[in-house]
């Protein structure tokens, strides 16, 4: 979706589209496909933004994507269809990422190897800079690492806050229970204890019964 947005913006800029005029701007029809090369138990024909992320709740934005499940024969390049070539491209890229990380070097090496082996050769030779830019936008290592760290910090802070809140709640309950039992020993009525502690009469009686059962 993000790449489609960038492509659409480039299209509008190149065609001098007036986005602020009164006339409707003509947009090209958009079709979205995902080539899935991993292991997956279910293999849906398509996925949608609404179903995957909004659980079928009404959404102002929806994206429908056609799924393609590619296979590849690594022993052959000649005669491999475009899907097979793309699968090979992703596998070569994964190998280069292991060597160089998610860097421009990994992308440029992937392109060099693929061109040498005739994988997506024509496209990569004519769109090399576009491919590099697109892949770095998608896989910027510094941004991914920063986002991951910030996410982990946020999760840790939320968990710490929840744990602190639970501890405070347990402590408050113990203090309330101690106060209820002390007042009960002094002969204070349940109604007055309720007004002082804020606990319901039913809760006060439960606490008293529980403590008497433990004492017995």
mmCIF file of C-alpha atoms in Angstrom:
data_model
loop_
_atom_site.group_PDB
_atom_site.id
_atom_site.type_symbol
_atom_site.label_atom_id
_atom_site.label_comp_id
_atom_site.label_asym_id
_atom_site.label_seq_id
_atom_site.Cartn_x
_atom_site.Cartn_y
_atom_site.Cartn_z
ATOM 1 C CA UNK A 1 0.000 0.000 0.000
ATOM 2 C CA UNK A 2 2.831 2.393 0.876
ATOM 3 C CA UNK A 3 4.672 1.647 -2.367
ATOM 4 C CA UNK A 4 1.436 2.123 -4.316
ATOM 5 C CA UNK A 5 0.978 5.498 -2.650
ATOM 6 C CA UNK A 6 4.497 6.550 -3.640
ATOM 7 C CA UNK A 7 3.981 5.326 -7.205
ATOM 8 C CA UNK A 8 0.673 7.176 -7.481
ATOM 9 C CA UNK A 9 2.276 10.386 -6.212
ATOM 10 C CA UNK A 10 5.043 10.074 -8.815
ATOM 11 C CA UNK A 11 2.409 9.507 -11.504
ATOM 12 C CA UNK A 12 0.493 12.639 -10.487
ATOM 13 C CA UNK A 13 3.667 14.729 -10.404
ATOM 14 C CA UNK A 14 4.855 13.479 -13.789
ATOM 15 C CA UNK A 15 1.487 14.245 -15.359
ATOM 16 C CA UNK A 16 1.130 17.658 -13.754
ATOM 17 C CA UNK A 17 -2.145 16.718 -12.074
ATOM 18 C CA UNK A 18 -3.924 19.632 -10.426
ATOM 19 C CA UNK A 19 -5.070 18.262 -7.081
ATOM 20 C CA UNK A 20 -6.528 21.579 -5.987
ATOM 21 C CA UNK A 21 -8.726 22.380 -8.962
ATOM 22 C CA UNK A 22 -12.417 21.660 -9.391
ATOM 23 C CA UNK A 23 -11.974 19.025 -12.086
ATOM 24 C CA UNK A 24 -11.705 15.376 -11.187
ATOM 25 C CA UNK A 25 -8.164 14.019 -11.535
ATOM 26 C CA UNK A 26 -7.960 10.845 -13.599
ATOM 27 C CA UNK A 27 -6.161 8.033 -11.788
ATOM 28 C CA UNK A 28 -4.884 4.784 -13.264
ATOM 29 C CA UNK A 29 -6.627 1.626 -12.152
ATOM 30 C CA UNK A 30 -4.607 -0.061 -9.439
ATOM 31 C CA UNK A 31 -4.147 -3.801 -8.964
ATOM 32 C CA UNK A 32 -2.155 -5.120 -6.023
ATOM 33 C CA UNK A 33 -0.431 -8.494 -5.895
ATOM 34 C CA UNK A 34 1.711 -10.158 -3.269
ATOM 35 C CA UNK A 35 4.050 -12.972 -4.255
ATOM 36 C CA UNK A 36 4.347 -15.167 -1.165
ATOM 37 C CA UNK A 37 7.405 -17.428 -1.030
ATOM 38 C CA UNK A 38 7.327 -18.593 2.596
ATOM 39 C CA UNK A 39 5.559 -21.424 4.375
ATOM 40 C CA UNK A 40 1.893 -20.805 5.161
ATOM 41 C CA UNK A 41 -0.761 -23.166 6.451
ATOM 42 C CA UNK A 42 -3.607 -21.357 4.721
ATOM 43 C CA UNK A 43 -3.312 -20.037 1.182
ATOM 44 C CA UNK A 44 -6.102 -17.487 0.623
ATOM 45 C CA UNK A 45 -6.669 -16.188 -2.911
ATOM 46 C CA UNK A 46 -6.674 -12.636 -1.576
ATOM 47 C CA UNK A 47 -6.289 -10.680 1.639
ATOM 48 C CA UNK A 48 -7.764 -7.325 2.577
ATOM 49 C CA UNK A 49 -6.672 -4.589 4.932
ATOM 50 C CA UNK A 50 -10.080 -4.582 6.586
ATOM 51 C CA UNK A 51 -10.199 -8.322 7.241
ATOM 52 C CA UNK A 52 -6.571 -8.647 8.353
ATOM 53 C CA UNK A 53 -6.288 -5.578 10.582
ATOM 54 C CA UNK A 54 -9.754 -4.254 11.365
ATOM 55 C CA UNK A 55 -11.487 -7.611 11.899
ATOM 56 C CA UNK A 56 -14.268 -6.704 9.459
ATOM 57 C CA UNK A 57 -15.083 -3.484 11.301
ATOM 58 C CA UNK A 58 -16.133 -0.697 8.946
ATOM 59 C CA UNK A 59 -13.043 1.158 7.760
ATOM 60 C CA UNK A 60 -12.571 4.345 5.749
ATOM 61 C CA UNK A 61 -9.645 2.715 3.943
ATOM 62 C CA UNK A 62 -9.480 -0.764 2.512
ATOM 63 C CA UNK A 63 -6.970 -2.472 0.243
ATOM 64 C CA UNK A 64 -7.599 -5.744 -1.557
ATOM 65 C CA UNK A 65 -4.515 -7.727 -2.504
ATOM 66 C CA UNK A 66 -4.316 -10.759 -4.784
ATOM 67 C CA UNK A 67 -2.029 -13.477 -3.434
ATOM 68 C CA UNK A 68 0.340 -15.410 -5.683
ATOM 69 C CA UNK A 69 2.190 -18.413 -4.302
ATOM 70 C CA UNK A 70 5.380 -18.835 -6.271
ATOM 71 C CA UNK A 71 7.632 -21.830 -6.666
ATOM 72 C CA UNK A 72 11.154 -21.832 -7.979
ATOM 73 C CA UNK A 73 13.575 -24.317 -9.501
ATOM 74 C CA UNK A 74 17.055 -23.128 -8.410
ATOM 75 C CA UNK A 75 18.774 -25.501 -10.787
ATOM 76 C CA UNK A 76 17.444 -23.597 -13.781
ATOM 77 C CA UNK A 77 17.241 -19.955 -14.792
ATOM 78 C CA UNK A 78 16.643 -20.277 -18.500
ATOM 79 C CA UNK A 79 12.941 -20.527 -19.217
ATOM 80 C CA UNK A 80 11.925 -19.676 -15.634
ATOM 81 C CA UNK A 81 8.740 -17.585 -15.640
ATOM 82 C CA UNK A 82 8.605 -14.078 -14.159
ATOM 83 C CA UNK A 83 7.298 -15.346 -10.828
ATOM 84 C CA UNK A 84 10.069 -17.908 -10.563
ATOM 85 C CA UNK A 85 12.646 -15.229 -11.391
ATOM 86 C CA UNK A 86 11.263 -12.955 -8.709
ATOM 87 C CA UNK A 87 11.479 -15.779 -6.170
ATOM 88 C CA UNK A 88 15.124 -16.239 -7.148
ATOM 89 C CA UNK A 89 15.657 -12.496 -6.733
ATOM 90 C CA UNK A 90 14.290 -12.603 -3.157
ATOM 91 C CA UNK A 91 16.433 -15.598 -2.249
ATOM 92 C CA UNK A 92 19.586 -13.928 -3.578
ATOM 93 C CA UNK A 93 18.662 -10.765 -1.690
ATOM 94 C CA UNK A 94 18.276 -12.739 1.553
ATOM 95 C CA UNK A 95 21.776 -14.166 1.028
ATOM 96 C CA UNK A 96 23.238 -10.698 0.495
ATOM 97 C CA UNK A 97 21.444 -9.355 3.576
ATOM 98 C CA UNK A 98 23.154 -12.042 5.632
ATOM 99 C CA UNK A 99 26.470 -10.785 4.303
ATOM 100 C CA UNK A 100 25.954 -7.008 4.334
ATOM 101 C CA UNK A 101 22.856 -6.357 6.413
ATOM 102 C CA UNK A 102 19.897 -4.382 5.046
ATOM 103 C CA UNK A 103 22.107 -1.867 3.283
ATOM 104 C CA UNK A 104 22.430 -0.354 -0.213
ATOM 105 C CA UNK A 105 25.398 -2.715 -0.685
ATOM 106 C CA UNK A 106 23.120 -5.741 -0.256
ATOM 107 C CA UNK A 107 20.678 -4.331 -2.802
ATOM 108 C CA UNK A 108 23.341 -3.420 -5.367
ATOM 109 C CA UNK A 109 25.003 -6.837 -5.026
ATOM 110 C CA UNK A 110 21.628 -8.530 -5.467
ATOM 111 C CA UNK A 111 21.034 -6.571 -8.669
ATOM 112 C CA UNK A 112 24.542 -7.328 -9.965
ATOM 113 C CA UNK A 113 24.219 -11.084 -9.329
ATOM 114 C CA UNK A 114 20.722 -11.248 -10.818
ATOM 115 C CA UNK A 115 21.748 -9.370 -13.973
ATOM 116 C CA UNK A 116 24.740 -11.685 -14.396
ATOM 117 C CA UNK A 117 22.488 -14.730 -14.065
ATOM 118 C CA UNK A 118 19.765 -13.310 -16.312
ATOM 119 C CA UNK A 119 17.226 -13.007 -13.495
ATOM 120 C CA UNK A 120 14.854 -10.073 -14.127
ATOM 121 C CA UNK A 121 17.738 -8.749 -16.213
ATOM 122 C CA UNK A 122 15.831 -6.347 -18.436
ATOM 123 C CA UNK A 123 13.828 -4.834 -15.601
ATOM 124 C CA UNK A 124 16.777 -4.464 -13.223
ATOM 125 C CA UNK A 125 18.989 -2.877 -15.851
ATOM 126 C CA UNK A 126 16.346 -0.291 -16.758
ATOM 127 C CA UNK A 127 15.045 0.380 -13.227
ATOM 128 C CA UNK A 128 18.091 -0.156 -11.021
ATOM 129 C CA UNK A 129 17.863 3.131 -9.112
ATOM 130 C CA UNK A 130 14.126 2.717 -8.617
ATOM 131 C CA UNK A 131 14.655 -0.783 -7.197
ATOM 132 C CA UNK A 132 17.389 0.453 -4.833
ATOM 133 C CA UNK A 133 15.247 3.356 -3.629
ATOM 134 C CA UNK A 134 12.173 1.182 -3.165
ATOM 135 C CA UNK A 135 13.992 -1.544 -1.249
ATOM 136 C CA UNK A 136 15.810 0.896 0.996
ATOM 137 C CA UNK A 137 12.526 2.611 1.779
ATOM 138 C CA UNK A 138 11.057 -0.749 2.738
ATOM 139 C CA UNK A 139 14.089 -2.152 4.528
ATOM 140 C CA UNK A 140 15.940 0.837 5.977
ATOM 141 C CA UNK A 141 17.982 -0.904 8.694
ATOM 142 C CA UNK A 142 18.439 2.097 10.964
ATOM 143 C CA UNK A 143 14.750 2.922 10.864
ATOM 144 C CA UNK A 144 13.759 -0.707 11.477
ATOM 145 C CA UNK A 145 16.177 -0.988 14.403
ATOM 146 C CA UNK A 146 15.067 2.320 15.899
ATOM 147 C CA UNK A 147 11.403 1.399 15.536
ATOM 148 C CA UNK A 148 12.029 -2.018 17.106
ATOM 149 C CA UNK A 149 13.916 -0.518 20.069
ATOM 150 C CA UNK A 150 11.252 2.117 20.665
ATOM 151 C CA UNK A 151 8.564 -0.566 20.467
ATOM 152 C CA UNK A 152 10.398 -2.769 22.983
ATOM 153 C CA UNK A 153 10.858 0.193 25.320
ATOM 154 C CA UNK A 154 7.182 1.068 25.092
ATOM 155 C CA UNK A 155 6.112 -2.528 25.746
ATOM 156 C CA UNK A 156 8.506 -2.787 28.708
ATOM 157 C CA UNK A 157 7.217 0.510 30.143
ATOM 158 C CA UNK A 158 3.608 -0.610 29.738
ATOM 159 C CA UNK A 159 4.343 -3.948 31.393
ATOM 160 C CA UNK A 160 6.209 -2.213 34.249
ATOM 161 C CA UNK A 161 3.316 0.213 34.723
ATOM 162 C CA UNK A 162 0.804 -2.639 34.778
ATOM 163 C CA UNK A 163 2.921 -4.570 37.275
ATOM 164 C CA UNK A 164 3.288 -1.478 39.502
ATOM 165 C CA UNK A 165 -0.460 -0.839 39.325
ATOM 166 C CA UNK A 166 -1.206 -4.456 40.266
ATOM 167 C CA UNK A 167 1.208 -4.267 43.214
ATOM 168 C CA UNK A 168 -0.347 -0.988 44.382
ATOM 169 C CA UNK A 169 -3.824 -2.478 44.072
ATOM 170 C CA UNK A 170 -2.846 -5.573 46.060
ATOM 171 C CA UNK A 171 -1.228 -3.398 48.740
ATOM 172 C CA UNK A 172 -4.328 -1.190 48.964
ATOM 173 C CA UNK A 173 -6.536 -4.264 49.298
ATOM 174 C CA UNK A 174 -4.349 -5.622 52.116
ATOM 175 C CA UNK A 175 -4.452 -2.267 53.911
ATOM 176 C CA UNK A 176 -8.217 -2.064 53.483
ATOM 177 C CA UNK A 177 -8.640 -5.613 54.789
ATOM 178 C CA UNK A 178 -6.410 -4.874 57.813
ATOM 179 C CA UNK A 179 -8.412 -1.732 58.599
ATOM 180 C CA UNK A 180 -11.721 -3.595 58.283
ATOM 181 C CA UNK A 181 -10.587 -6.338 60.646
ATOM 182 C CA UNK A 182 -9.252 -3.826 63.217
ATOM 183 C CA UNK A 183 -12.504 -1.871 63.173
ATOM 184 C CA UNK A 184 -14.508 -5.089 63.417
ATOM 185 C CA UNK A 185 -12.510 -6.107 66.513
ATOM 186 C CA UNK A 186 -13.395 -2.748 68.052
ATOM 187 C CA UNK A 187 -17.080 -3.523 67.541
ATOM 188 C CA UNK A 188 -17.676 -1.008 64.748
ATOM 189 C CA UNK A 189 -20.751 -1.787 62.668
ATOM 190 C CA UNK A 190 -20.410 -2.985 59.078
ATOM 191 C CA UNK A 191 -22.318 0.078 57.842
ATOM 192 C CA UNK A 192 -19.867 2.471 59.497
ATOM 193 C CA UNK A 193 -16.876 0.447 58.284
ATOM 194 C CA UNK A 194 -18.333 0.706 54.785
ATOM 195 C CA UNK A 195 -18.552 4.506 55.017
ATOM 196 C CA UNK A 196 -14.976 4.762 56.320
ATOM 197 C CA UNK A 197 -13.275 2.297 53.959
ATOM 198 C CA UNK A 198 -15.463 2.621 50.864
ATOM 199 C CA UNK A 199 -15.971 -1.142 50.723
ATOM 200 C CA UNK A 200 -19.461 -2.552 50.306
ATOM 201 C CA UNK A 201 -21.124 -4.233 53.251
ATOM 202 C CA UNK A 202 -21.102 -7.527 51.311
ATOM 203 C CA UNK A 203 -17.336 -7.272 50.779
ATOM 204 C CA UNK A 204 -16.777 -6.413 54.442
ATOM 205 C CA UNK A 205 -18.758 -9.479 55.558
ATOM 206 C CA UNK A 206 -16.801 -11.687 53.136
ATOM 207 C CA UNK A 207 -13.475 -10.383 54.518
ATOM 208 C CA UNK A 208 -14.596 -10.940 58.103
ATOM 209 C CA UNK A 209 -15.805 -14.501 57.355
ATOM 210 C CA UNK A 210 -12.594 -15.311 55.490
ATOM 211 C CA UNK A 211 -10.354 -14.082 58.304
ATOM 212 C CA UNK A 212 -12.378 -15.900 60.955
ATOM 213 C CA UNK A 213 -12.148 -19.127 58.944
ATOM 214 C CA UNK A 214 -8.350 -18.731 58.673
ATOM 215 C CA UNK A 215 -8.075 -17.993 62.401
ATOM 216 C CA UNK A 216 -10.212 -20.996 63.257
#
